[in-house]
PDB file of C-alpha atoms in Angstrom:
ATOM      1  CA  UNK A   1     -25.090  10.634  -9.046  1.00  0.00           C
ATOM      2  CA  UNK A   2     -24.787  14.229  -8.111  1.00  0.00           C
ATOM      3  CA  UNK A   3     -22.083  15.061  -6.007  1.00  0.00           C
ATOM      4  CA  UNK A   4     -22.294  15.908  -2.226  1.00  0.00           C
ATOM      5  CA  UNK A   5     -19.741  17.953   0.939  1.00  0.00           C
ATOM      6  CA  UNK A   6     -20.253  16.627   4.210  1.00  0.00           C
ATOM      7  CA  UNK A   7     -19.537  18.911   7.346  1.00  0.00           C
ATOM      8  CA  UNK A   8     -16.311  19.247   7.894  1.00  0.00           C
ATOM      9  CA  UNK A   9     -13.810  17.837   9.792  1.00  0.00           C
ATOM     10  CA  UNK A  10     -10.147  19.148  11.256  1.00  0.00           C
ATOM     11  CA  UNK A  11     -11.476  21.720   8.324  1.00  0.00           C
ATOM     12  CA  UNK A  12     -12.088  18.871   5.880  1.00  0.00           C
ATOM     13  CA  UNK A  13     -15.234  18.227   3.853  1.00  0.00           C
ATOM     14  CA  UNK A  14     -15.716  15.117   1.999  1.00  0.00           C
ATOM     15  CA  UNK A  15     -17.315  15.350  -1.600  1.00  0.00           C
ATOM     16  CA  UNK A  16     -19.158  11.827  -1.805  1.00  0.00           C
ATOM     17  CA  UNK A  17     -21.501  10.089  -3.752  1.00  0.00           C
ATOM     18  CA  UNK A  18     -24.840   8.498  -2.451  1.00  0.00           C
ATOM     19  CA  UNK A  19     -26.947   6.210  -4.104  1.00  0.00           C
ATOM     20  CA  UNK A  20     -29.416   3.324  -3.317  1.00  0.00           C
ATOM     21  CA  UNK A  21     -31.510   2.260  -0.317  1.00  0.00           C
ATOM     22  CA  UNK A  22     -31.112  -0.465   2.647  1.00  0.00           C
ATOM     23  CA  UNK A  23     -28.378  -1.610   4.681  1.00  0.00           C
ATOM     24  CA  UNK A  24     -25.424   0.932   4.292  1.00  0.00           C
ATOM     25  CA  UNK A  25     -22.282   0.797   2.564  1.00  0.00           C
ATOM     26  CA  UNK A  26     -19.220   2.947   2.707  1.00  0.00           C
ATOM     27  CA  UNK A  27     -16.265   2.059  -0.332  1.00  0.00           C
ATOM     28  CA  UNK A  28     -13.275   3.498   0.523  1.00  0.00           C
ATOM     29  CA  UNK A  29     -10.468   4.301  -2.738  1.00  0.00           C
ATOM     30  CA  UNK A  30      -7.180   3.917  -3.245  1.00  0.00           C
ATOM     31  CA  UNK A  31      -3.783   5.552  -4.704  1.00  0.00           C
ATOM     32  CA  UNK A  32      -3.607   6.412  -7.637  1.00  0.00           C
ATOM     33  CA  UNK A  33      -7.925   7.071  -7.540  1.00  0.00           C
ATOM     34  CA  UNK A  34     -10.280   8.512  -6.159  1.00  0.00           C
ATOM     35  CA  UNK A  35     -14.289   7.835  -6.013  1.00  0.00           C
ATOM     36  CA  UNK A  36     -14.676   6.864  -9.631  1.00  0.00           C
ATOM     37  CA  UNK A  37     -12.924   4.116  -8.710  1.00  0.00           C
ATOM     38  CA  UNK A  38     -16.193   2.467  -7.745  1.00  0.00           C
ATOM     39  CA  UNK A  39     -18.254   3.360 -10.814  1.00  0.00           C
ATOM     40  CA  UNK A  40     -18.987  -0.519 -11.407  1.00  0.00           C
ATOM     41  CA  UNK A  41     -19.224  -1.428  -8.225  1.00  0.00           C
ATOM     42  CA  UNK A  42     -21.784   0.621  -6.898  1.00  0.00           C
ATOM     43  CA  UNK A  43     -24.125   0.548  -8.980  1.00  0.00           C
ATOM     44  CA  UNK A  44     -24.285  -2.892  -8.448  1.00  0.00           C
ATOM     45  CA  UNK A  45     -25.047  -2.951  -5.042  1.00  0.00           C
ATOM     46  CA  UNK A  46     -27.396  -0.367  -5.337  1.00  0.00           C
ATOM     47  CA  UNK A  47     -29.224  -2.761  -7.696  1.00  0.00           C
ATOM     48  CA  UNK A  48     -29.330  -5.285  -4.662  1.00  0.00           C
ATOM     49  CA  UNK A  49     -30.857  -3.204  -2.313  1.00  0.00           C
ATOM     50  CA  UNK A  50     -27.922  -1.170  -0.460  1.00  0.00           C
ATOM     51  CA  UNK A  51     -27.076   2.067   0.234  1.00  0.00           C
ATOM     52  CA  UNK A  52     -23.914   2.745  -1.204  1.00  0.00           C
ATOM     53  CA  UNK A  53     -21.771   6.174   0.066  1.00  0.00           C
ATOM     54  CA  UNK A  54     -18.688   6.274  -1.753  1.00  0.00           C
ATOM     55  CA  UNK A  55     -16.387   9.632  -0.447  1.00  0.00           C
ATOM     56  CA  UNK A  56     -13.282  11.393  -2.387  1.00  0.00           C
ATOM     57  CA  UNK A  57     -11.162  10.753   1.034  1.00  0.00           C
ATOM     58  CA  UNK A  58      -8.915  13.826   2.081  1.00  0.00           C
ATOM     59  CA  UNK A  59      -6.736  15.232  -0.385  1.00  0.00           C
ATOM     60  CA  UNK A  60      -8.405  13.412  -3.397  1.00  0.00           C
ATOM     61  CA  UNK A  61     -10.672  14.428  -5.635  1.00  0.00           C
ATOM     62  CA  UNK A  62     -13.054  17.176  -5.299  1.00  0.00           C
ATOM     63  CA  UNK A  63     -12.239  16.508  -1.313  1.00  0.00           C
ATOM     64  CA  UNK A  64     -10.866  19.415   0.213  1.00  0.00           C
ATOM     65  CA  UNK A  65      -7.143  19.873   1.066  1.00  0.00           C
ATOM     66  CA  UNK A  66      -5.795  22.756   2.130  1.00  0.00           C
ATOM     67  CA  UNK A  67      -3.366  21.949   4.522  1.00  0.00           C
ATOM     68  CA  UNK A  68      -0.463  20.349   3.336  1.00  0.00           C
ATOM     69  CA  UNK A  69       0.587  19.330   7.247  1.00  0.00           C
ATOM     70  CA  UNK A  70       0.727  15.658   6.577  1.00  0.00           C
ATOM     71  CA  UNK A  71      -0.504  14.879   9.932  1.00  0.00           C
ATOM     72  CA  UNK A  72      -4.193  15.599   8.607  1.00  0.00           C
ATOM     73  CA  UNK A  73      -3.806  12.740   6.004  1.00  0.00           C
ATOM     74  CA  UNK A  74      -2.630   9.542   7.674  1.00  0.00           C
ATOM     75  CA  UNK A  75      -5.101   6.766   8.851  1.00  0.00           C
ATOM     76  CA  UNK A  76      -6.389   8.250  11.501  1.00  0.00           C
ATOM     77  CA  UNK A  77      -6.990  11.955   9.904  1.00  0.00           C
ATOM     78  CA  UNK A  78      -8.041  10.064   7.419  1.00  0.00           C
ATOM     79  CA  UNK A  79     -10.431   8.151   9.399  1.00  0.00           C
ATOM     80  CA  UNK A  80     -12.345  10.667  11.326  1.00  0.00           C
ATOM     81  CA  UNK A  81     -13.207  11.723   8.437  1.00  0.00           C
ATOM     82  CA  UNK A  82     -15.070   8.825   7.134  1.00  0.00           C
ATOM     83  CA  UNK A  83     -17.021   8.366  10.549  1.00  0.00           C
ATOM     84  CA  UNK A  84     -17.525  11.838  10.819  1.00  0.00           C
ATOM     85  CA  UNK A  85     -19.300  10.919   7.417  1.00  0.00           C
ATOM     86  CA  UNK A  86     -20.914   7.332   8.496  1.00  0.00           C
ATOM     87  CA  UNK A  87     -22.302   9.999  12.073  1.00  0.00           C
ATOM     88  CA  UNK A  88     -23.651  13.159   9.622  1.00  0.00           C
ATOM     89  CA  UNK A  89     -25.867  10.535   7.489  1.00  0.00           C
ATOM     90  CA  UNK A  90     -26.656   8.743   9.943  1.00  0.00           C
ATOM     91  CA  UNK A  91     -25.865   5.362   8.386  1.00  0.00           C
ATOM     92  CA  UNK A  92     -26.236   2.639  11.153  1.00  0.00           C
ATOM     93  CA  UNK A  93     -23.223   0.288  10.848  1.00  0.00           C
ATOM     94  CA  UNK A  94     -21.851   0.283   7.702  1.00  0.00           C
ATOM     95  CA  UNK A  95     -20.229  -2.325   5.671  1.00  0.00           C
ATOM     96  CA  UNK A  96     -16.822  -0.828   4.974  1.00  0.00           C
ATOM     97  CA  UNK A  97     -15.076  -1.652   1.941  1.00  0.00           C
ATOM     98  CA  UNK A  98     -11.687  -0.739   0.829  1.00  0.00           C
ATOM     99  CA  UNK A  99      -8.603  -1.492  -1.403  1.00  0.00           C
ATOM    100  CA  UNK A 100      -4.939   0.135  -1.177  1.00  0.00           C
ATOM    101  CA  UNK A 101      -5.062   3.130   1.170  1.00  0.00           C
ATOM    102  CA  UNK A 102      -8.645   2.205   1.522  1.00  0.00           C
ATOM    103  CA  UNK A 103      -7.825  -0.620   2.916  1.00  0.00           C
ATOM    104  CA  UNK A 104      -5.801   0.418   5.615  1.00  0.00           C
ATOM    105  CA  UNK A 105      -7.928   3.467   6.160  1.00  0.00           C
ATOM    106  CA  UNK A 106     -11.353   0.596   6.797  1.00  0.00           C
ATOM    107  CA  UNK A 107      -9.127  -0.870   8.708  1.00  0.00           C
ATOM    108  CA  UNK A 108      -8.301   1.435  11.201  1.00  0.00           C
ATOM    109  CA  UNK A 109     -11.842   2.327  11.702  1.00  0.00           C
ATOM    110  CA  UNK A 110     -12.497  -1.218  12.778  1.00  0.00           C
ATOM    111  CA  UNK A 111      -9.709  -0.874  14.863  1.00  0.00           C
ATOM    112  CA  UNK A 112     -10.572   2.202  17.319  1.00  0.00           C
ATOM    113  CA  UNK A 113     -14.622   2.046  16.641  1.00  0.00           C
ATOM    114  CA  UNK A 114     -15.853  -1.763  16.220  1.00  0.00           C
ATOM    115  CA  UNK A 115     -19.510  -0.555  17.324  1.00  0.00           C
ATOM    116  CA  UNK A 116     -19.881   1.587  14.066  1.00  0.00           C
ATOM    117  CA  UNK A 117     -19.587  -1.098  11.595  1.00  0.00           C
ATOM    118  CA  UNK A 118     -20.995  -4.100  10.645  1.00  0.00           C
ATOM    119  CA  UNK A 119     -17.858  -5.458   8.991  1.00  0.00           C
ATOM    120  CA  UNK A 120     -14.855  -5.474   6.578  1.00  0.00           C
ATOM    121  CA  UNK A 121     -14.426  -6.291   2.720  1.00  0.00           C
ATOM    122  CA  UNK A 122     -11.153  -5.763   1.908  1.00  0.00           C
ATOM    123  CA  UNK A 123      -8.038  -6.006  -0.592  1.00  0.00           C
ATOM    124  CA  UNK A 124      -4.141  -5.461  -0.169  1.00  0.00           C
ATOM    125  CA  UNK A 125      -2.805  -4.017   1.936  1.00  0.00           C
ATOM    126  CA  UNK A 126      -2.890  -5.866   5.206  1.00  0.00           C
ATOM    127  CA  UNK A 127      -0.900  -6.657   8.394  1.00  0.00           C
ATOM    128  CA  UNK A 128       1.394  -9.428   8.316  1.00  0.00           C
ATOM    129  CA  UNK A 129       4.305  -8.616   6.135  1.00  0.00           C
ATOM    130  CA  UNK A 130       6.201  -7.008   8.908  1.00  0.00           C
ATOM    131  CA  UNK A 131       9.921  -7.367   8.054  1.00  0.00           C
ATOM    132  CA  UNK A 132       9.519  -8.492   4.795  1.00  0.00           C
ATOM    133  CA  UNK A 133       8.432  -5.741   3.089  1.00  0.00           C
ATOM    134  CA  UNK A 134      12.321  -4.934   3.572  1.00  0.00           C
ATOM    135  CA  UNK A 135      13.625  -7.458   0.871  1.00  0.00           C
ATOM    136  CA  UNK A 136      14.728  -6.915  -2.470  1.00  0.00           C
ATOM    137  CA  UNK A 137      11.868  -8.246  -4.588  1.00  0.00           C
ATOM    138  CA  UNK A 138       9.610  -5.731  -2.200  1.00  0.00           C
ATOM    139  CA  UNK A 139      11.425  -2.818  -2.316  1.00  0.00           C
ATOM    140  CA  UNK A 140      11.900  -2.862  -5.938  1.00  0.00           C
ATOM    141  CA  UNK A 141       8.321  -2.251  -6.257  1.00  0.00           C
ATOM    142  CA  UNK A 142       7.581   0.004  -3.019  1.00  0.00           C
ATOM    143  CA  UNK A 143      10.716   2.404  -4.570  1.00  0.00           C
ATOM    144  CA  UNK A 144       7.958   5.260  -5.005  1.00  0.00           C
ATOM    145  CA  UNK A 145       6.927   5.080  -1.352  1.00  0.00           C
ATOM    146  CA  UNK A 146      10.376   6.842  -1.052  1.00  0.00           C
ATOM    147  CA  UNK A 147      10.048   8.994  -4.042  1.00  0.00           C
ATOM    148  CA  UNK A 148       7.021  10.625  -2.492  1.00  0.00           C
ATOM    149  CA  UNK A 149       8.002  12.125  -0.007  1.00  0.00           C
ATOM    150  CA  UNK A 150      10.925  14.022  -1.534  1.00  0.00           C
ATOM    151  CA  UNK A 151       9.874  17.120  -2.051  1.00  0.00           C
ATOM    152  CA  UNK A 152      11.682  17.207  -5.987  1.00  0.00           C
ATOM    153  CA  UNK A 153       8.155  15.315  -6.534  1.00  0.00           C
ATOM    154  CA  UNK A 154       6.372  18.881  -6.972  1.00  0.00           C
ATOM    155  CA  UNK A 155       8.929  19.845  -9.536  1.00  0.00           C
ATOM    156  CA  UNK A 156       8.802  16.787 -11.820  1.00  0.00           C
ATOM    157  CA  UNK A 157       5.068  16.096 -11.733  1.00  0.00           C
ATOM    158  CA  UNK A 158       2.957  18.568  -9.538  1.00  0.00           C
ATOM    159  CA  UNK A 159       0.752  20.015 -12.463  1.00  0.00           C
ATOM    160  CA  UNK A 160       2.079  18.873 -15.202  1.00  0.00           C
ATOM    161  CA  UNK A 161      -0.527  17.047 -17.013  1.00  0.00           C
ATOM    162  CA  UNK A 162       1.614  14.923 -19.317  1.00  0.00           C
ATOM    163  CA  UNK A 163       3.876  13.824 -16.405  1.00  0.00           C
ATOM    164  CA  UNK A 164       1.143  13.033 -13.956  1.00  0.00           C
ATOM    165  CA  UNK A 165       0.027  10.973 -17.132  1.00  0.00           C
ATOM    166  CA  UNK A 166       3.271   8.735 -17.360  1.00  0.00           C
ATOM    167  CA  UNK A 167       3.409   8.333 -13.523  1.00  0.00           C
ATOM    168  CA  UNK A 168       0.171   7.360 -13.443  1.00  0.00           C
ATOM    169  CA  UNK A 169       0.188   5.082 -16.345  1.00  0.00           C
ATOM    170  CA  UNK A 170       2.380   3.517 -14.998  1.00  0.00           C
ATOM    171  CA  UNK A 171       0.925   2.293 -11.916  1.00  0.00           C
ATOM    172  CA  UNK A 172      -2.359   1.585 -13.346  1.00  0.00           C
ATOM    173  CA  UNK A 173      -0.262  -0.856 -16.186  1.00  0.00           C
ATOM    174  CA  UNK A 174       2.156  -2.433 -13.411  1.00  0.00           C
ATOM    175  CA  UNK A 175      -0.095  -3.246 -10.779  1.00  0.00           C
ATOM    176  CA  UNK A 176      -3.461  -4.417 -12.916  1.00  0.00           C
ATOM    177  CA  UNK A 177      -3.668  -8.263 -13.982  1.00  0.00           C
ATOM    178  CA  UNK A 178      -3.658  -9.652 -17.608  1.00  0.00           C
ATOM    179  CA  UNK A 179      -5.650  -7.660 -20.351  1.00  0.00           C
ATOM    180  CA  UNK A 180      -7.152  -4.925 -18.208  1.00  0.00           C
ATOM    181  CA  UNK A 181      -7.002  -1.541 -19.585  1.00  0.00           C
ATOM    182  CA  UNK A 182      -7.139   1.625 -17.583  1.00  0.00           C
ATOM    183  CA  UNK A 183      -9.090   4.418 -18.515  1.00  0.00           C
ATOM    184  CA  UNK A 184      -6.701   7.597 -17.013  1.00  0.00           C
ATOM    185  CA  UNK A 185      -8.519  10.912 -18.623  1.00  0.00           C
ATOM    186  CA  UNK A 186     -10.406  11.565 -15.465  1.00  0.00           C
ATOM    187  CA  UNK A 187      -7.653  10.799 -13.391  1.00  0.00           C
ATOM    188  CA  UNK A 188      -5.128  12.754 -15.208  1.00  0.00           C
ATOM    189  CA  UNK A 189      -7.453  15.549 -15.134  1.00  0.00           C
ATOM    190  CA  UNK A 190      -8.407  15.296 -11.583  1.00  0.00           C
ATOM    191  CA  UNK A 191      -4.473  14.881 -10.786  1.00  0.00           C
ATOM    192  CA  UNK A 192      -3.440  17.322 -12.816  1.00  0.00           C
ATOM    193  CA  UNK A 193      -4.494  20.439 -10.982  1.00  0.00           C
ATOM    194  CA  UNK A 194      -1.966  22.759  -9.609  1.00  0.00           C
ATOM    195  CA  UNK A 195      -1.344  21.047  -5.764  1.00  0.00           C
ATOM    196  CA  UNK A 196      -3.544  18.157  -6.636  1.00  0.00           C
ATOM    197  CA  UNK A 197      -1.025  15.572  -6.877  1.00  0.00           C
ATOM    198  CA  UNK A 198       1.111  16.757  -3.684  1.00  0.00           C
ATOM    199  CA  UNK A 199      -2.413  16.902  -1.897  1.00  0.00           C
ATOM    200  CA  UNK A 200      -2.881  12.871  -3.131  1.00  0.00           C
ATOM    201  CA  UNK A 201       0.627  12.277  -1.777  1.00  0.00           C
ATOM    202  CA  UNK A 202       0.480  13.363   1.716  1.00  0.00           C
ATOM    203  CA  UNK A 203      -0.724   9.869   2.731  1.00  0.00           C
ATOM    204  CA  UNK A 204       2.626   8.476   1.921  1.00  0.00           C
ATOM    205  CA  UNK A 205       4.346  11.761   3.703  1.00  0.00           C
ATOM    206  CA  UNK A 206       2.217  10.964   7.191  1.00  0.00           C
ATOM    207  CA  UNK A 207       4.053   7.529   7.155  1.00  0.00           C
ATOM    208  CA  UNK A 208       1.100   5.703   5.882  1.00  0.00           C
ATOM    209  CA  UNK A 209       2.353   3.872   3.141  1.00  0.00           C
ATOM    210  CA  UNK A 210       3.054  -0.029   3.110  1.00  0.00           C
ATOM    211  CA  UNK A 211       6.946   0.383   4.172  1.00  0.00           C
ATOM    212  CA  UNK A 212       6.437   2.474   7.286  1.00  0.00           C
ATOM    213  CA  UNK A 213       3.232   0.527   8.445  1.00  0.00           C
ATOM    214  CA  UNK A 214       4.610  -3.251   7.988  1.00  0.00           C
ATOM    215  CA  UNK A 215       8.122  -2.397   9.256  1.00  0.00           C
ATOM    216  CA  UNK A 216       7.023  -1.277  12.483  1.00  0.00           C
ATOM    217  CA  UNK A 217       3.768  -3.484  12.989  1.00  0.00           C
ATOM    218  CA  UNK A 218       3.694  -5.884  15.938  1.00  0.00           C
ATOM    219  CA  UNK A 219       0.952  -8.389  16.205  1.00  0.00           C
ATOM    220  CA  UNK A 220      -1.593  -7.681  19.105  1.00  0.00           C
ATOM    221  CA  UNK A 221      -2.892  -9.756  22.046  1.00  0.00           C
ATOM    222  CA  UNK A 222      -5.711 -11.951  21.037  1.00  0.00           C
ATOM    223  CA  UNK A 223      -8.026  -9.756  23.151  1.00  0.00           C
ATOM    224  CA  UNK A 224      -6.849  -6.446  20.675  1.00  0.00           C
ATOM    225  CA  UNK A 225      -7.107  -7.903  16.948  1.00  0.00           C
ATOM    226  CA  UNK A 226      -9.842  -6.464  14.925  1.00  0.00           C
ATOM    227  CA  UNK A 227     -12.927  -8.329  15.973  1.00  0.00           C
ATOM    228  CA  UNK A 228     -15.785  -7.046  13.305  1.00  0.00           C
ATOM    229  CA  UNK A 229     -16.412 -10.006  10.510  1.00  0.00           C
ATOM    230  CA  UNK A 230     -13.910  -9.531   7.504  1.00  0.00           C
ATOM    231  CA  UNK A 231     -13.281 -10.850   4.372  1.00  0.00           C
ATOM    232  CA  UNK A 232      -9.911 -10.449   2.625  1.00  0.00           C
ATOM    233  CA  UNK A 233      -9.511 -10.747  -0.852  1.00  0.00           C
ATOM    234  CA  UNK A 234      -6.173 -11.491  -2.418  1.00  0.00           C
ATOM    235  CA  UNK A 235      -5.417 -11.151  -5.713  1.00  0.00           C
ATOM    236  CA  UNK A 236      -3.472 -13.420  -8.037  1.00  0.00           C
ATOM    237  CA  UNK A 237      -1.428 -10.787 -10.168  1.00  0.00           C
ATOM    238  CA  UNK A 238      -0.905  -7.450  -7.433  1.00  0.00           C
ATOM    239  CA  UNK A 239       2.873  -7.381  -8.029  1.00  0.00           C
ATOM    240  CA  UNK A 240       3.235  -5.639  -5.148  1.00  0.00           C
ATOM    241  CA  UNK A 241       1.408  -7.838  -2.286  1.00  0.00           C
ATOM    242  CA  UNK A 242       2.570 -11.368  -2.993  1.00  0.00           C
ATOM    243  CA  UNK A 243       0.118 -14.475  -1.978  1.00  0.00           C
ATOM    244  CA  UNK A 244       2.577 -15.510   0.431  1.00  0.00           C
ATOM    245  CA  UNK A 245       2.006 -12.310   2.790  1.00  0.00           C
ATOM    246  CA  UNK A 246      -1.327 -13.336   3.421  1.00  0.00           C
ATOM    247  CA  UNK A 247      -0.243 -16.275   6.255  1.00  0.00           C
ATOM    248  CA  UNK A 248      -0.597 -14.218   9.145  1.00  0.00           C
ATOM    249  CA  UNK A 249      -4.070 -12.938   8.389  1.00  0.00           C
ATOM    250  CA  UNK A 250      -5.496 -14.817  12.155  1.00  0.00           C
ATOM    251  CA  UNK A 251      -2.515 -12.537  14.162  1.00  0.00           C
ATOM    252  CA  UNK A 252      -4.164  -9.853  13.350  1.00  0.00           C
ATOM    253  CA  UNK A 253      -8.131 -10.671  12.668  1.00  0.00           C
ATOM    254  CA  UNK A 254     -10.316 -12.396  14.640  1.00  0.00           C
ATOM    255  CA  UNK A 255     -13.046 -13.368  12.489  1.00  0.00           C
ATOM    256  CA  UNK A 256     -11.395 -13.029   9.050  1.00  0.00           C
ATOM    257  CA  UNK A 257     -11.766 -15.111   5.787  1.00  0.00           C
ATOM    258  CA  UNK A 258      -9.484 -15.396   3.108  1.00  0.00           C
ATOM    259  CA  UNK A 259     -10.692 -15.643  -0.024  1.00  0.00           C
ATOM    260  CA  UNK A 260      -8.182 -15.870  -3.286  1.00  0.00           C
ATOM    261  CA  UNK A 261      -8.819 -14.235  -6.702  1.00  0.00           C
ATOM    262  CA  UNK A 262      -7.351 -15.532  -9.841  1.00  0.00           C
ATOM    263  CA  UNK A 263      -6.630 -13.916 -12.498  1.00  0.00           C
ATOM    264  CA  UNK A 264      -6.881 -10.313 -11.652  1.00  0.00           C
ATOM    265  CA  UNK A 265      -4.313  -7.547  -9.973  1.00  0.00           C
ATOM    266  CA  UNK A 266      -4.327  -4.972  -7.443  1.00  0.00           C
ATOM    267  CA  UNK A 267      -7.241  -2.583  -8.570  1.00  0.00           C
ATOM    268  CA  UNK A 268      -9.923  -4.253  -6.731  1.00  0.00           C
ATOM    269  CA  UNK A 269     -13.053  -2.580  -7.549  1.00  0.00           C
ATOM    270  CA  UNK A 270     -12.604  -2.198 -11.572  1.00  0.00           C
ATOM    271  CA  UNK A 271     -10.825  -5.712 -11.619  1.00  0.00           C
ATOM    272  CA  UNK A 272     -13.212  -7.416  -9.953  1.00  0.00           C
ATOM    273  CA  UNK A 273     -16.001  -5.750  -8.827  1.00  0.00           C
ATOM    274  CA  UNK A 274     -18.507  -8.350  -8.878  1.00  0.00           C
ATOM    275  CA  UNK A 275     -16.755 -10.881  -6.696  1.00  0.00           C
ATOM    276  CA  UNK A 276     -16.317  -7.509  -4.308  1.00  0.00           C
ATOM    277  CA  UNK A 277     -20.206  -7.055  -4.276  1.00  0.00           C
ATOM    278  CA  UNK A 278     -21.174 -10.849  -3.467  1.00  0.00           C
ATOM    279  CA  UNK A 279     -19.399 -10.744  -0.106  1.00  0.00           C
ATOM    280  CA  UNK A 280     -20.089  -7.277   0.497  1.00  0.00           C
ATOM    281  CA  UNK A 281     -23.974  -8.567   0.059  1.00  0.00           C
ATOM    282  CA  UNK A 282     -23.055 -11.534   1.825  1.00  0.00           C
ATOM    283  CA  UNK A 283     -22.130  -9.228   5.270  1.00  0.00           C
ATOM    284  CA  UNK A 284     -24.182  -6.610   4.550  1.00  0.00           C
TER     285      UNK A 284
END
């Protein structure tokens, strides 16, 4: 796949991959990723007769971002960007697919624009844990929500190639299931350049991240959930979305399905990208 910029957006382009032919698919990455995160994945639906566009969102990657104003970074920012995207290619309602900030970010889209997308295949996180997010099992693993927005961050990691190693070794060990093993050398390098890792962080420094969002969620009136089809896919061993947050799914969704994967953590599209591709066919 040779890479691709969109047009910009707010001042943003989008380097994105696009491969394949038929109905259209847009896979959306998380933190700590970026596009690679979907080298499996698409592939595989490109074998089954989709086209697959799979962006660096803003901030990541080769995607540009040169403002640090974090206010160009949170889900909506974040969104225009992908349907300014979805508009320039002129992909007619695209399955959206997402994990981690992905998730959220697919989310919103079928949120505030319904008509541009056929549906929703998603992973953690998702609406529902409201207060609990604020007890002590929780918060021992959502400690680096905090962490990244202090501004000591750029001291102790911006640039530093061995410490944006660690850090993100560690995420990539903690939040995977049984026996997977990460492959970090493109990621460290990618992470690793000077204002790179700041520029990943800015998500979490718009008020973004998992704390912020669940704390202050309310469920909507019936007539105002998400309405496109969706399929939710919860994993067994994601330490940081437990099973049990997954009950108010309907306050939230319309027309959602929940569908639980054993065996596997919170890196979706690496852990278990084939189960990801049979619903994604199954919407598309």
């Amino acid at each position: 796949m040779n890479v691709m910029l969109s047009d910009a957006v707010d001042g943003f382009r989008l380097a994105y991959d696009r491969i394949g032919e038929g109905p259209a698919v847009v896979l959306l990455h998380g933190w700590p990723g970026d596009r690679t995160d979907y080298r499996l994945l698409a592939p595989m639906l490109a074998e089954r007769g989709f086209e697959v566009v799979v962006p660096d969102l803003r901030g990541f990657g080769e995607s540009d971002s040169q403002s640090m104003d974090p206010a160009q970074y949170g889900v909506a920012a974040q969104g225009r960007s992908v349907v300014g995207l979805v508009e320039e290619l002129g992909l007619e309602r695209p399955v959206l697919a997402g994990y981690d900030v992905g998730s959220r970010i697919a989310q919103g889209i079928a949120r505030s624009g319904p008509e541009l997308i056929e549906g929703l295949v998603i992973a953690p996180p998702l609406p529902g844990i409201g207060k609990r997010v604020y007890s002590e099992q929780a918060q021992a693993e959502f400690w680096y929500q905090a962490f990244h927005r202090l501004p000591v961050i750029e001291e102790l990691i911006d640039g530093k190639p061995d410490a944006v190693r660690s850090y993100l070794r560690h995420f990539w060990t903690h939040w995977s299931g049984p026996g997977f093993e990460p492959e970090l050398d493109h990621l460290v390098e990618v992470y690793s350049a000077p204002g790179a890792f700041t520029a990943s962080i800015q998500w979490y420094r718009a008020g973004a991240g998992s704390v912020a969002t669940s704390a202050a969620e309310t469920a909507p009136p019936s007539y105002d959930r998400i309405a496109v089809p969706t399929v939710v896919l919860w994993p067994e061993f994601d330490p940081l979305f437990p099973r049990a947050w997954s009950d108010r799914l309907d306050d939230f969704f319309s027309d959602v399905r929940l569908r639980l994967v054993d065996g596997v953590g919170h890196y979706a599209p690496l852990e278990y990208p084939d189960i990801l591709a049979e619903e994604i066919v199954g919407l598309g």
